[in-house]
Tab-separated table of C-alpha atoms in Angstrom:
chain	number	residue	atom	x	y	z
A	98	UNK	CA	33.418	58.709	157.200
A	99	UNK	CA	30.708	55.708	157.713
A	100	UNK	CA	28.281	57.697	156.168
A	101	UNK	CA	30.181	58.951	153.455
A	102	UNK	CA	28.754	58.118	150.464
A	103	UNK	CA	31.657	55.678	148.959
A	104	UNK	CA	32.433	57.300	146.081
A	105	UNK	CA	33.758	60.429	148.261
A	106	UNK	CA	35.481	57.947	150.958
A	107	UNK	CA	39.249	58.203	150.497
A	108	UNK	CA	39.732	54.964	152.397
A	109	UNK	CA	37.521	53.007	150.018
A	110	UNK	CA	39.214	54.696	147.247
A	111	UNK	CA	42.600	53.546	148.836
A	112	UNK	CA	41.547	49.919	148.746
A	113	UNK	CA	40.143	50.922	145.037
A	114	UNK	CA	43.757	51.568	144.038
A	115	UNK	CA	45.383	48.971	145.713
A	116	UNK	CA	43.620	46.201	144.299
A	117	UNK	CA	44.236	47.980	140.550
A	118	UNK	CA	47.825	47.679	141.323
A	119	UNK	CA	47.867	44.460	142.574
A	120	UNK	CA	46.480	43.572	139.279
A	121	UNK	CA	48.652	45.691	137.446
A	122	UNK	CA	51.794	44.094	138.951
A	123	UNK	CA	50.459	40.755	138.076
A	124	UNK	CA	49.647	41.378	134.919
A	125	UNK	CA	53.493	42.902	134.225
A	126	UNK	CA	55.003	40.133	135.878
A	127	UNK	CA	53.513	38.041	133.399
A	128	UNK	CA	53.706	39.801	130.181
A	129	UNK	CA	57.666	39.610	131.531
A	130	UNK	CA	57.925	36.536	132.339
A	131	UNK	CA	56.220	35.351	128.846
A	132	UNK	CA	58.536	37.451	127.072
A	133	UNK	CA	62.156	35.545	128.362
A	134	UNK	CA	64.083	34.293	125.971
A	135	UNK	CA	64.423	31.171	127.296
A	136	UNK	CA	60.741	30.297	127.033
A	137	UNK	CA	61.264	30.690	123.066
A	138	UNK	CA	63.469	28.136	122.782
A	139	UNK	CA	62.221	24.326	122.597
A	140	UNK	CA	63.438	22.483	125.202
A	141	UNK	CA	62.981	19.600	128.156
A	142	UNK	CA	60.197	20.612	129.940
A	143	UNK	CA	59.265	18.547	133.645
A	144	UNK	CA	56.012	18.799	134.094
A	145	UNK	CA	56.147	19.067	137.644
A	146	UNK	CA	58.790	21.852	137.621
A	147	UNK	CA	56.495	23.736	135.117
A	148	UNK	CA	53.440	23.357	136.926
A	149	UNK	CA	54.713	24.562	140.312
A	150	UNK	CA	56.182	27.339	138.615
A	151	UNK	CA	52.901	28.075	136.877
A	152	UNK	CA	51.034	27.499	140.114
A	153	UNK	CA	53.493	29.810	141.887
A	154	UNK	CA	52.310	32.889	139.018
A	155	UNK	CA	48.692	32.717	139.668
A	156	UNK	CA	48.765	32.306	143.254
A	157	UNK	CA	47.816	36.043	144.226
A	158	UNK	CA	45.674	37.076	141.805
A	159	UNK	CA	44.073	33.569	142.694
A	160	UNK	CA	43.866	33.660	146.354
A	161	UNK	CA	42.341	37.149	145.949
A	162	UNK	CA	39.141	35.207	143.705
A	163	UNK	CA	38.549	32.660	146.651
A	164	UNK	CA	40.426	30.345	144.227
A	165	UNK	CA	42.531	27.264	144.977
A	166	UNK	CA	45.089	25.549	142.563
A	167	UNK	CA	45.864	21.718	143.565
A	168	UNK	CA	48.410	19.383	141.824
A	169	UNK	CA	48.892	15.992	141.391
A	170	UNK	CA	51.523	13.983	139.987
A	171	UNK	CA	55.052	12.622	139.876
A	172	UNK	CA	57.952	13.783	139.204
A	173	UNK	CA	60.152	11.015	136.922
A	174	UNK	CA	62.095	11.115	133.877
A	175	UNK	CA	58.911	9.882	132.125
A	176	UNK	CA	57.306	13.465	133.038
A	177	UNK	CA	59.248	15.194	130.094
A	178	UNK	CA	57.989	16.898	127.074
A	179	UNK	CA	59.765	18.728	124.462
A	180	UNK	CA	58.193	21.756	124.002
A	181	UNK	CA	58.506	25.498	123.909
A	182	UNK	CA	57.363	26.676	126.891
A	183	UNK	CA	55.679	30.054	125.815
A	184	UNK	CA	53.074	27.420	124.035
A	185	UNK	CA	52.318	25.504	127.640
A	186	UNK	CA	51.403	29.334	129.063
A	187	UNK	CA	49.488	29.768	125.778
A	188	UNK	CA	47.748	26.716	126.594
A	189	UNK	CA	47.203	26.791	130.695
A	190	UNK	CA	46.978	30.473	130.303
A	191	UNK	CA	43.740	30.475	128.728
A	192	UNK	CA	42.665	27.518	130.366
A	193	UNK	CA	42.974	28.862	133.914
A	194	UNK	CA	41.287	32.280	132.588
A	195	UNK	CA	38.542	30.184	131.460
A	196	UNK	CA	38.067	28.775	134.651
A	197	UNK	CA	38.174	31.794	136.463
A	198	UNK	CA	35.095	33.221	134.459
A	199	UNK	CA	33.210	29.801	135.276
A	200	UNK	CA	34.344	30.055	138.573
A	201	UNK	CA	33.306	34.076	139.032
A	202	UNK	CA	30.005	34.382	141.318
A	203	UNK	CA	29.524	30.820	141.908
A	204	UNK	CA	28.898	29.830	144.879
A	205	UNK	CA	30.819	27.054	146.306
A	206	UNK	CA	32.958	27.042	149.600
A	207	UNK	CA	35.774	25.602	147.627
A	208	UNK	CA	36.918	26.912	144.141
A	209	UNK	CA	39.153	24.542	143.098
A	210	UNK	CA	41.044	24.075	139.435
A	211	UNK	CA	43.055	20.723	139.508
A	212	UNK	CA	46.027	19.768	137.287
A	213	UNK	CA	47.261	16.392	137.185
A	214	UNK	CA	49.511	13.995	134.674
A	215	UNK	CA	50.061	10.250	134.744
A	216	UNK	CA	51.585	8.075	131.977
A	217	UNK	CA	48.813	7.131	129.737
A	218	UNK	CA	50.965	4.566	128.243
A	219	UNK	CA	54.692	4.109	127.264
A	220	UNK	CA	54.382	7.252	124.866
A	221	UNK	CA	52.041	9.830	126.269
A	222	UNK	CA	51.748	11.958	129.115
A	223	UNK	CA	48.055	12.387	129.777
A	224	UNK	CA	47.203	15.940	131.535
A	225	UNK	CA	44.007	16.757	133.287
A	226	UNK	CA	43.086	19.850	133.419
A	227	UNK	CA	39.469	20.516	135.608
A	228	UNK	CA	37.480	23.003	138.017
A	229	UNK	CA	34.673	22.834	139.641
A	230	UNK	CA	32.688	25.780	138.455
A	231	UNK	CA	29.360	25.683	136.042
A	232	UNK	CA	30.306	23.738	133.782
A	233	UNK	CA	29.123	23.874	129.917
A	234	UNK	CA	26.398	25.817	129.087
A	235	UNK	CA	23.323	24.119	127.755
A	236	UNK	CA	23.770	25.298	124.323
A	237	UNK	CA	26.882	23.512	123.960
A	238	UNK	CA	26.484	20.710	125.917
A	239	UNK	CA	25.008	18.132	122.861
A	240	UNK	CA	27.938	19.215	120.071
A	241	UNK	CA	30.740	20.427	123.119
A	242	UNK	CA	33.584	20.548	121.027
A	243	UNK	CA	31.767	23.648	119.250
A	244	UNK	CA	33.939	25.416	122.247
A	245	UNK	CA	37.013	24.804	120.151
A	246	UNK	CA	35.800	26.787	117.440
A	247	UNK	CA	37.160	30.332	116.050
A	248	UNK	CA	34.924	33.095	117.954
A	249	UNK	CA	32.837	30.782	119.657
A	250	UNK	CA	32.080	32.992	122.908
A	251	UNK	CA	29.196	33.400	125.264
A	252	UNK	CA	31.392	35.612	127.609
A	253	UNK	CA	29.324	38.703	127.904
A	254	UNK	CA	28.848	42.022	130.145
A	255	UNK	CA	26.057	43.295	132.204
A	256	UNK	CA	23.787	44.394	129.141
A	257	UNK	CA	24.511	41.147	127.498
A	258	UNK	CA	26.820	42.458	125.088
A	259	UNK	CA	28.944	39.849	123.645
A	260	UNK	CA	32.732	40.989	125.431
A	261	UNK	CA	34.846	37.291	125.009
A	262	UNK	CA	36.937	37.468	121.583
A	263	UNK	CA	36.163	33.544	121.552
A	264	UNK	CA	39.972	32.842	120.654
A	265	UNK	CA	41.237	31.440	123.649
A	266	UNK	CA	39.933	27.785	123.536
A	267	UNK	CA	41.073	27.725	119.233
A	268	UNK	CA	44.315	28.578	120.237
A	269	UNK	CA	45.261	26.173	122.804
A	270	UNK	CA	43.315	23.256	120.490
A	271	UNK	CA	45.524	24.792	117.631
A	272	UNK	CA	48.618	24.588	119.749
A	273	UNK	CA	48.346	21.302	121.266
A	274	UNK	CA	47.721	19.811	117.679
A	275	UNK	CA	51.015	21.537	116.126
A	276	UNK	CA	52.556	18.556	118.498
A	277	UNK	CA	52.631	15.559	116.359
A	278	UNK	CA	49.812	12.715	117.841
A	279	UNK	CA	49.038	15.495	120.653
A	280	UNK	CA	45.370	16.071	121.401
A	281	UNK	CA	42.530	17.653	123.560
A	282	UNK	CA	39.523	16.089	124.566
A	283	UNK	CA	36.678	17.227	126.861
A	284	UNK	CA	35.790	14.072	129.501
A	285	UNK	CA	33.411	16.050	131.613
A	286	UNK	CA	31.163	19.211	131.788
A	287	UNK	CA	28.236	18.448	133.982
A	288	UNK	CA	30.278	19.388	137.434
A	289	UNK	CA	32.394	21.571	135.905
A	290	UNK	CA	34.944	21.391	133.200
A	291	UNK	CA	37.051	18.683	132.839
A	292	UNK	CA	39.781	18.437	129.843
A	293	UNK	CA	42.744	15.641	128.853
A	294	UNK	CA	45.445	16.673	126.885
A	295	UNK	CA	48.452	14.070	125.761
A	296	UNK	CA	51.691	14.849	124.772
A	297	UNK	CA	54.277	12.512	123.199
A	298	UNK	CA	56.623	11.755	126.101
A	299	UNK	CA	60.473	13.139	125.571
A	300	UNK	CA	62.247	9.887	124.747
């Protein structure tokens, strides 16, 4: 069988098909999970609780990309926010798939998205959201909120077809702004992407 040519090895296809349903399983677990009823409803939302849980989602599919998700904050009654949740997974969602593409064939011994939150003052919760993959590309990196825009993409395939839909940044800058005196700002894209989000604390 070692000098099988691959394609005709039924031990590589094996691993083949268990790595296609270990994303599979993922991938249902969290079209489910999205879909709860609960997460449609606006409610109190600790950000601690949420990002553990969130953390807790990605882990495998994670672990299997070399990929390492660290937290850091507190948790206190000051680290509320009344949201709908299904808009958070909207918005880390696409953030964590973005960093996974910047992340994808780069070579670092650590791959490492970070999430923390702090009070930025008696009214706001300020979230940063980083990783330490390539960062902006050049093209962007004198106008970089242009990577807000509708179908701004540079996501492409092998034979440089254009493949991202350039939808997932718009939508979590159009969520996050549905939250009255909630924003996103980019604070770093040299070493990576680094983003701040507030949210109105839940009085």
């Amino acid at each position: 069988l070692t000098h099988m040519d691959k394609d005709d090895n039924p031990f590589y296809m094996i691993r083949l098909m268990q790595e296609e349903d270990t994303k599979l399983k993922h991938w249902l677990d969290y079209s489910l999970n999205t879909l709860k009823r609960d997460k449609r409803e606006r409610t109190n939302l600790d950000l601690k609780d949420y990002f553990e849980r969130f953390k807790s989602t990605w882990s495998k599919a994670l672990a299997q990309r070399n990929i390492s998700i660290v937290l850091s904050g507190e948790r206190d009654i000051g680290f509320v926010i009344r949201a709908f949740e299904v808009d958070m997974d909207s918005i880390f969602n696409n953030l964590l798939s973005n960093s996974m593409n910047a992340l994808k064939g780069f070579s670092k011994e650590q791959k490492i998205i970070s999430i923390s939150w702090k009070k930025a003052d008696e009214n706001n919760i300020e979230i940063i959201f980083s990783d330490n993959g390539k960062g902006l590309d050049a093209q962007y990196q004198e106008n970089p909120d242009v990577i807000f825009n509708l179908n701004e993409t540079k996501k492409k395939d092998k034979k440089g077809n254009v493949i991202g839909t350039g939808l997932g940044l718009y939508i979590v800058r159009s969520i996050i702004e549905e939250y009255n005196n909630s924003s996103i700002t980019i604070v770093g894209f040299n070493t990576g992407l680094k983003l701040k989000i507030n949210f109105k604390t839940r009085k």
